[in-house]
Coordinates of C-alpha atoms in Angstrom, one line a residue:
Chain A
M1 CA 141.4 -69.2 42.8
S2 CA 144.7 -70.2 40.4
A3 CA 147.4 -67.9 40.0
T4 CA 149.7 -67.3 37.1
L5 CA 153.6 -66.9 37.4
Y6 CA 155.1 -64.5 34.9
Y7 CA 159.0 -64.9 34.7
F8 CA 161.8 -66.5 32.7
D9 CA 162.4 -70.3 32.4
G10 CA 164.5 -70.7 35.7
R11 CA 164.5 -69.7 38.7
G12 CA 166.0 -66.0 39.9
K13 CA 163.6 -64.3 41.9
A14 CA 160.7 -66.1 41.0
E15 CA 161.2 -69.3 42.7
I16 CA 160.6 -68.4 46.5
A17 CA 157.3 -67.5 45.2
R18 CA 156.9 -70.8 43.5
L19 CA 157.9 -72.5 47.0
T20 CA 155.5 -70.0 48.7
M21 CA 152.4 -70.9 46.2
A22 CA 153.0 -75.0 46.7
A23 CA 153.4 -74.3 50.6
A24 CA 150.5 -72.4 50.4
N25 CA 148.7 -75.0 48.3
I26 CA 147.5 -72.4 45.8
P27 CA 147.8 -73.9 42.3
F28 CA 149.7 -71.8 39.4
N29 CA 150.4 -71.9 36.4
H30 CA 154.0 -70.7 34.3
E31 CA 153.9 -68.4 31.7
T32 CA 157.6 -67.9 30.5
I33 CA 158.9 -64.8 28.9
R34 CA 161.4 -66.1 26.4
E35 CA 161.3 -62.9 24.4
K36 CA 162.5 -59.1 25.0
K37 CA 159.0 -58.3 23.2
Q38 CA 156.4 -60.1 25.4
F39 CA 158.4 -58.4 28.5
E40 CA 158.0 -54.8 26.8
T41 CA 154.5 -55.4 25.9
M42 CA 154.1 -56.6 29.4
K43 CA 155.4 -53.1 30.4
S44 CA 153.5 -51.0 28.5
E45 CA 150.4 -52.8 29.4
G46 CA 151.2 -51.2 32.9
K47 CA 151.6 -55.1 34.4
L48 CA 154.4 -54.4 36.1
L49 CA 154.5 -51.6 38.8
F50 CA 158.2 -51.3 39.0
G51 CA 158.9 -52.6 35.5
Q52 CA 160.4 -56.4 36.6
L53 CA 159.8 -59.5 36.8
P54 CA 158.4 -61.8 38.8
M55 CA 154.4 -60.4 38.6
V56 CA 151.9 -63.1 39.8
E57 CA 148.4 -63.0 38.3
F58 CA 145.6 -63.7 41.2
E59 CA 142.0 -62.6 42.2
G60 CA 142.9 -59.3 40.0
H61 CA 145.8 -58.3 41.6
Q62 CA 149.2 -58.1 39.9
L63 CA 151.5 -58.8 42.5
V64 CA 155.4 -57.9 42.4
Q65 CA 158.2 -57.9 44.7
S66 CA 159.3 -61.1 45.3
S67 CA 159.3 -60.7 49.3
S68 CA 155.4 -59.3 49.3
I69 CA 154.2 -61.9 47.2
A70 CA 155.9 -64.1 49.3
R71 CA 154.1 -62.5 52.7
F72 CA 151.0 -62.4 50.6
F73 CA 150.7 -66.4 49.8
A74 CA 152.1 -67.2 53.0
N75 CA 149.5 -64.9 54.9
R76 CA 146.9 -66.5 53.2
A77 CA 147.7 -70.2 54.4
N78 CA 148.9 -68.9 58.3
L79 CA 152.6 -69.1 57.1
L80 CA 153.8 -66.2 59.0
G81 CA 153.1 -66.8 62.7
S82 CA 150.4 -67.4 65.6
N83 CA 151.7 -64.4 67.7
E84 CA 153.6 -61.2 67.4
E85 CA 156.6 -63.4 69.2
E86 CA 156.6 -65.7 66.0
K87 CA 155.4 -63.1 63.6
L88 CA 158.6 -61.2 64.7
K89 CA 161.1 -64.1 64.7
I90 CA 160.0 -65.4 61.1
D91 CA 160.1 -61.8 59.5
I92 CA 163.7 -61.5 60.9
L93 CA 164.9 -65.1 60.1
F94 CA 162.9 -64.7 56.1
E95 CA 164.7 -61.7 55.8
G96 CA 168.1 -63.5 56.8
S97 CA 167.1 -66.4 54.5
R98 CA 167.3 -63.6 51.7
D99 CA 170.7 -62.2 52.3
F100 CA 171.5 -65.7 52.6
N101 CA 169.8 -66.6 49.0
S102 CA 171.6 -63.4 47.6
A103 CA 174.8 -65.4 47.6
F104 CA 173.5 -67.6 44.7
M105 CA 171.2 -65.2 43.0
S106 CA 173.9 -64.5 40.1
Y107 CA 175.0 -67.9 39.7
G108 CA 176.0 -68.1 36.0
F109 CA 175.3 -64.6 35.5
V110 CA 178.8 -63.7 36.9
G111 CA 180.2 -66.7 36.3
F112 CA 179.5 -70.1 38.0
T113 CA 182.7 -71.8 40.1
E114 CA 183.1 -68.1 40.6
V115 CA 179.8 -67.8 42.2
L116 CA 180.1 -70.8 44.3
D117 CA 183.4 -70.2 45.8
K118 CA 182.8 -67.2 47.3
A119 CA 179.4 -68.3 48.6
K120 CA 181.7 -71.1 50.4
A121 CA 184.3 -68.5 51.4
T122 CA 181.8 -66.4 52.7
A123 CA 177.7 -66.7 53.1
M124 CA 178.2 -70.0 54.0
P125 CA 180.2 -70.1 56.6
K126 CA 178.2 -67.2 57.8
Y127 CA 175.2 -68.0 57.8
L128 CA 174.4 -72.0 57.8
P129 CA 175.6 -72.0 61.7
I130 CA 173.0 -69.4 62.6
F131 CA 170.4 -71.6 60.6
N132 CA 171.4 -74.5 62.5
S133 CA 172.2 -73.2 66.2
M134 CA 168.2 -71.4 65.4
L135 CA 167.1 -74.6 64.5
S136 CA 168.4 -76.6 68.0
K137 CA 166.8 -73.6 69.6
N138 CA 163.6 -74.0 68.3
G139 CA 163.6 -77.9 70.1
S140 CA 165.3 -79.4 66.3
N141 CA 161.7 -80.1 65.0
G142 CA 162.7 -79.7 61.7
Y143 CA 161.2 -75.8 61.7
L144 CA 162.6 -73.0 62.2
V145 CA 159.7 -71.3 64.1
G146 CA 157.3 -73.0 65.9
S147 CA 156.0 -76.5 65.0
K148 CA 154.9 -76.1 61.7
I149 CA 156.2 -74.9 58.5
S150 CA 156.7 -71.2 58.0
L151 CA 158.0 -68.7 55.2
A152 CA 161.1 -68.4 57.0
D153 CA 161.2 -72.6 56.5
I154 CA 160.5 -71.7 52.8
G155 CA 163.4 -68.8 52.7
L156 CA 165.6 -71.4 54.1
L157 CA 164.9 -74.3 52.1
E158 CA 165.5 -72.1 48.6
V159 CA 169.3 -71.9 49.6
V160 CA 170.0 -74.9 51.1
L161 CA 167.8 -76.9 48.2
T162 CA 170.6 -74.6 46.0
I163 CA 173.8 -75.8 48.5
E164 CA 172.5 -79.1 48.2
E165 CA 172.1 -79.1 44.1
L166 CA 175.6 -76.8 43.2
L167 CA 177.8 -78.2 45.6
G168 CA 176.8 -81.2 47.0
Q169 CA 174.9 -83.0 50.4
D170 CA 178.7 -83.1 51.8
E171 CA 178.7 -79.0 52.4
L172 CA 175.7 -79.5 54.9
K173 CA 177.2 -82.3 57.1
P174 CA 178.8 -80.3 59.9
Y175 CA 175.4 -79.1 60.0
A176 CA 173.1 -81.6 61.8
E177 CA 169.9 -79.4 62.2
V178 CA 170.0 -78.3 58.3
Q179 CA 169.8 -81.8 57.9
N180 CA 167.1 -83.1 59.7
F181 CA 165.7 -79.6 58.6
L182 CA 166.1 -80.2 54.7
T183 CA 164.3 -83.9 55.5
T184 CA 161.1 -82.5 57.2
M185 CA 160.6 -79.5 54.6
K186 CA 160.9 -83.0 51.7
S187 CA 158.7 -85.0 53.3
N188 CA 156.4 -82.1 53.3
E189 CA 154.0 -83.4 50.8
L190 CA 153.3 -79.8 49.2
I191 CA 157.0 -79.3 49.2
H192 CA 157.7 -82.4 47.8
K193 CA 155.0 -82.5 44.9
Y194 CA 155.8 -79.2 43.6
L195 CA 159.9 -80.3 43.5
N196 CA 159.0 -83.3 41.3
S197 CA 156.9 -81.3 39.2
K198 CA 157.5 -79.6 36.3
L199 CA 157.1 -75.9 37.9
R200 CA 159.9 -76.5 39.5
P201 CA 163.0 -75.4 36.5
R202 CA 166.3 -76.7 36.3
K203 CA 169.2 -75.1 37.7
N204 CA 170.9 -71.7 35.8
D205 CA 172.4 -72.5 33.0
E206 CA 174.2 -70.8 29.6
K207 CA 171.2 -71.5 27.8
Y208 CA 169.2 -69.6 30.7
V209 CA 171.3 -67.0 31.3
A210 CA 171.3 -66.1 27.4
E211 CA 167.8 -66.6 27.1
V212 CA 167.4 -63.6 30.3
K213 CA 170.5 -61.1 29.0
S214 CA 168.6 -61.3 25.6
V215 CA 165.2 -59.5 27.0
L216 CA 166.2 -57.5 29.5
Y217 CA 169.1 -56.0 27.6
Chain B
M1 CA 158.3 -48.4 77.1
S2 CA 161.4 -47.0 75.1
A3 CA 163.5 -48.6 72.6
T4 CA 167.5 -47.9 72.3
L5 CA 168.8 -48.3 68.9
Y6 CA 172.3 -49.4 67.9
Y7 CA 174.3 -48.6 65.4
F8 CA 177.2 -46.8 63.9
D9 CA 176.9 -42.2 63.5
G10 CA 175.1 -41.9 60.7
R11 CA 172.0 -43.1 58.6
G12 CA 172.9 -46.4 57.0
K13 CA 170.5 -49.0 57.3
A14 CA 168.9 -47.6 60.1
E15 CA 167.3 -44.8 59.2
I16 CA 164.4 -46.6 58.2
A17 CA 164.2 -47.8 61.6
R18 CA 164.0 -44.8 63.2
L19 CA 161.9 -42.7 60.9
T20 CA 159.4 -45.8 61.7
M21 CA 159.7 -45.3 65.5
A22 CA 159.2 -42.1 65.3
A23 CA 156.5 -42.3 63.2
A24 CA 154.8 -45.0 65.5
N25 CA 155.5 -42.9 68.4
I26 CA 157.8 -45.0 70.0
P27 CA 160.4 -43.2 72.1
F28 CA 163.9 -44.0 71.3
N29 CA 167.7 -43.7 72.5
H30 CA 170.9 -44.3 70.4
E31 CA 173.9 -46.0 71.5
T32 CA 176.5 -45.1 69.4
I33 CA 179.1 -47.5 67.9
R34 CA 182.0 -46.1 66.9
E35 CA 184.8 -48.2 67.8
K36 CA 185.7 -52.2 66.7
K37 CA 185.5 -53.5 70.3
Q38 CA 182.0 -52.4 70.8
F39 CA 180.9 -54.4 67.8
E40 CA 182.9 -57.5 68.3
T41 CA 181.7 -57.6 72.4
M42 CA 178.1 -57.3 70.9
K43 CA 178.6 -60.0 68.4
S44 CA 180.4 -62.3 71.1
E45 CA 177.5 -61.4 73.4
G46 CA 175.0 -63.4 71.0
K47 CA 173.0 -59.7 70.7
L48 CA 173.5 -59.5 66.6
L49 CA 171.4 -62.5 65.4
F50 CA 173.1 -62.1 61.7
G51 CA 176.7 -60.3 63.0
Q52 CA 174.9 -56.9 61.6
L53 CA 173.7 -53.7 62.9
P54 CA 171.4 -52.3 63.3
M55 CA 169.8 -54.0 66.2
V56 CA 166.6 -52.3 68.4
E57 CA 166.5 -53.9 71.6
F58 CA 163.0 -53.0 72.7
E59 CA 160.4 -55.0 75.1
G60 CA 163.2 -57.5 76.0
H61 CA 163.3 -58.8 72.2
Q62 CA 167.1 -57.9 70.2
L63 CA 165.3 -56.9 66.9
V64 CA 167.7 -56.9 63.6
Q65 CA 167.0 -56.9 60.1
S66 CA 166.0 -53.4 58.9
S67 CA 162.7 -54.1 57.0
S68 CA 161.8 -56.3 59.8
I69 CA 162.6 -53.6 62.5
A70 CA 160.4 -51.0 60.5
R71 CA 157.1 -53.8 59.8
F72 CA 157.4 -54.6 63.6
F73 CA 156.9 -51.3 64.8
A74 CA 154.7 -50.6 61.9
N75 CA 152.7 -52.9 63.2
R76 CA 152.3 -51.6 66.2
A77 CA 151.4 -48.5 65.2
N78 CA 148.4 -49.8 62.6
L79 CA 150.9 -48.2 59.6
L80 CA 150.8 -51.7 57.6
G81 CA 147.2 -51.1 55.9
S82 CA 143.8 -51.8 57.5
N83 CA 142.6 -54.8 55.3
E84 CA 144.2 -57.3 53.0
E85 CA 144.3 -55.3 49.6
E86 CA 146.0 -52.2 51.5
K87 CA 148.6 -54.4 53.5
L88 CA 149.6 -55.7 49.8
K89 CA 150.0 -52.5 48.0
I90 CA 152.0 -51.1 51.2
D91 CA 154.1 -53.7 50.9
I92 CA 154.8 -53.9 47.5
L93 CA 155.4 -50.1 47.9
F94 CA 157.7 -50.2 50.9
E95 CA 159.9 -53.1 48.7
G96 CA 160.2 -50.5 45.8
S97 CA 161.4 -48.1 48.4
R98 CA 164.1 -49.8 49.5
D99 CA 165.2 -50.8 45.8
F100 CA 165.1 -47.3 45.1
N101 CA 166.6 -46.4 48.7
S102 CA 169.7 -48.7 47.8
A103 CA 170.6 -46.6 45.1
F104 CA 172.1 -43.8 47.7
M105 CA 173.1 -46.5 50.3
S106 CA 176.4 -46.4 49.4
Y107 CA 177.0 -42.6 49.4
G108 CA 180.6 -41.9 50.4
F109 CA 181.5 -45.5 50.2
V110 CA 182.2 -45.7 47.0
G111 CA 182.7 -42.1 46.1
F112 CA 179.8 -39.2 46.9
T113 CA 179.7 -37.7 43.1
E114 CA 179.5 -40.7 41.4
V115 CA 176.8 -42.5 43.7
L116 CA 175.0 -39.4 42.4
D117 CA 175.5 -39.7 39.2
K118 CA 174.3 -42.7 38.8
A119 CA 171.0 -42.3 40.9
K120 CA 170.5 -39.3 38.7
A121 CA 171.1 -41.6 35.8
T122 CA 169.0 -44.8 36.6
A123 CA 167.2 -45.1 39.8
M124 CA 165.5 -41.8 39.9
P125 CA 164.4 -41.7 36.1
K126 CA 162.8 -44.8 37.2
Y127 CA 161.0 -44.6 40.4
L128 CA 160.4 -41.0 40.7
P129 CA 157.5 -41.1 37.8
I130 CA 156.2 -44.3 39.5
F131 CA 155.4 -43.2 43.2
N132 CA 154.3 -39.5 41.3
S133 CA 151.8 -42.0 39.7
M134 CA 150.6 -43.9 42.9
L135 CA 150.1 -40.7 44.5
S136 CA 147.8 -39.2 41.9
K137 CA 146.3 -42.6 41.6
N138 CA 145.6 -42.5 45.5
G139 CA 144.0 -39.1 45.2
S140 CA 146.8 -36.7 45.3
N141 CA 146.1 -36.2 49.1
G142 CA 150.1 -36.8 50.3
Y143 CA 149.5 -40.9 51.0
L144 CA 150.7 -43.7 49.1
V145 CA 147.5 -46.0 50.2
G146 CA 144.3 -44.8 52.0
S147 CA 143.8 -41.5 54.0
K148 CA 146.9 -41.8 56.6
I149 CA 150.5 -42.3 57.2
S150 CA 151.9 -45.9 56.2
L151 CA 154.8 -47.7 56.0
A152 CA 155.3 -47.2 52.1
D153 CA 155.0 -43.5 53.2
I154 CA 157.9 -43.9 55.7
G155 CA 160.0 -46.0 53.1
L156 CA 159.3 -43.4 50.2
L157 CA 160.2 -40.2 52.5
E158 CA 163.6 -41.5 53.4
V159 CA 164.8 -41.7 49.8
V160 CA 162.6 -38.4 49.0
L161 CA 164.7 -36.3 52.2
T162 CA 167.8 -38.1 50.9
I163 CA 167.3 -36.3 47.3
E164 CA 166.0 -33.0 48.6
E165 CA 169.9 -32.9 50.7
L166 CA 172.1 -33.9 48.5
L167 CA 170.5 -33.2 44.9
G168 CA 168.0 -30.1 45.9
Q169 CA 164.6 -29.3 45.6
D170 CA 164.7 -29.0 41.8
E171 CA 165.0 -32.6 41.2
L172 CA 161.7 -32.6 42.8
K173 CA 160.2 -30.1 40.3
P174 CA 158.7 -32.7 37.4
Y175 CA 156.8 -34.4 40.2
A176 CA 154.2 -32.2 41.7
E177 CA 152.9 -35.5 43.5
V178 CA 156.0 -36.7 45.6
Q179 CA 156.6 -32.7 46.4
N180 CA 153.2 -32.7 47.8
F181 CA 153.8 -35.9 49.5
L182 CA 157.1 -34.3 51.1
T183 CA 154.9 -31.3 52.4
T184 CA 152.2 -34.1 54.1
M185 CA 155.4 -35.6 55.1
K186 CA 157.1 -32.9 56.8
S187 CA 153.7 -31.6 58.3
N188 CA 153.1 -34.7 60.4
E189 CA 153.8 -33.7 64.1
L190 CA 155.8 -37.1 64.9
I191 CA 157.9 -36.9 61.7
H192 CA 158.8 -33.3 62.1
K193 CA 160.0 -33.8 65.9
Y194 CA 162.4 -36.5 64.8
L195 CA 163.7 -34.4 61.5
N196 CA 164.2 -31.6 63.8
S197 CA 166.2 -33.3 66.8
K198 CA 169.3 -34.9 67.4
L199 CA 168.4 -38.3 67.1
R200 CA 168.6 -37.3 63.2
P201 CA 172.2 -38.6 62.3
R202 CA 174.0 -35.8 59.6
K203 CA 174.0 -37.2 55.8
N204 CA 177.5 -39.4 55.7
D205 CA 180.6 -37.8 55.1
E206 CA 184.0 -38.7 55.0
K207 CA 184.6 -38.7 58.7
Y208 CA 181.8 -41.3 59.5
V209 CA 183.0 -43.2 56.1
A210 CA 185.9 -43.9 58.1
E211 CA 184.7 -44.5 61.5
V212 CA 182.0 -47.4 59.8
K213 CA 185.0 -48.6 57.9
S214 CA 187.0 -48.7 61.3
V215 CA 184.4 -50.7 62.6
L216 CA 183.5 -53.4 60.2
Y217 CA 186.9 -53.9 58.5

């Protein structure tokens, strides 16, 4: 059964849901929210439990909260680990990837270069060595936990793709394991297909930021 | 087997771990971090994956990320739901409770009254009616999902206890289901025992805020 994702015309809080549905091989289409009226209608119809996007309709459910959506689909495709030890590691590393990712979430909303300068000064030198080390400790096989893709990888992938696109591959040069991880992820057939599809939104630009603000405020 | 929680002498990001360990009937003791040197030593020994507290030592694991710690212990005690539908609801409502709780996390750190004024103006009128409604839809039995305590309840409990203590019971009067929920939670033997023990830290005060800042900066 296919899913329908409701979100703005950009990545934002929905990108982890898109990446996870892609990796879990769940077909989905995108309902783009461009006008305040659409958003208000969804809220008044009770479709958004906390009055927020993204929301995913799937099998009669209205899934909200981006991490919950990701865990739900990851669970369907056995991407949460196969034993308690793996499940714990994947959960912790996914949460860490969310903290790391939050450094880039406001790109365009509180400036463009400002956000990147701050991420280069704080989040990147903090998190990249840690994830590089975890990839090494797991055997340098391109995965954070075990020997296949997990939600932890999907979480890290979102951030590393952002860094590559917004700051360039050179930023990853000191982190050989992260580079190897990125190659492994991009060679995943499902991930590759999604990243090269029209479902993958463009990076934030001024038009997107203005559209989101016009819906929310 | 008992757990050891490492955190500052207050609630903060560790309180959800404490409440969950209590509800899961996991005995724990508290190692209080009061000095920068303790914190730096833990980091240099590699005990803090992301260089952050809280950390819980349990069965040879060093658990980090507050939500991951909570889910780990909740899973041990079957507090994450008994089928996919329940698991999904509990995950979403727990995530919502984390967003709600974040409105109070900076109490004392960016002022005392300022934080409460802002929570009264925004987070409380947003989240309290939603949780009140979810409690009603679940049958007004004092639980958010199903007929026993879950991690969703523990997440909401943290916030409701904060509101009761910092703003007074009157704030909850418009929300009969939330009041009933609070009574149900407080009558839970394991929760009751924890809340009346020395393990439950006091609310943030100036001394606590100064101590945390001296460790972190």
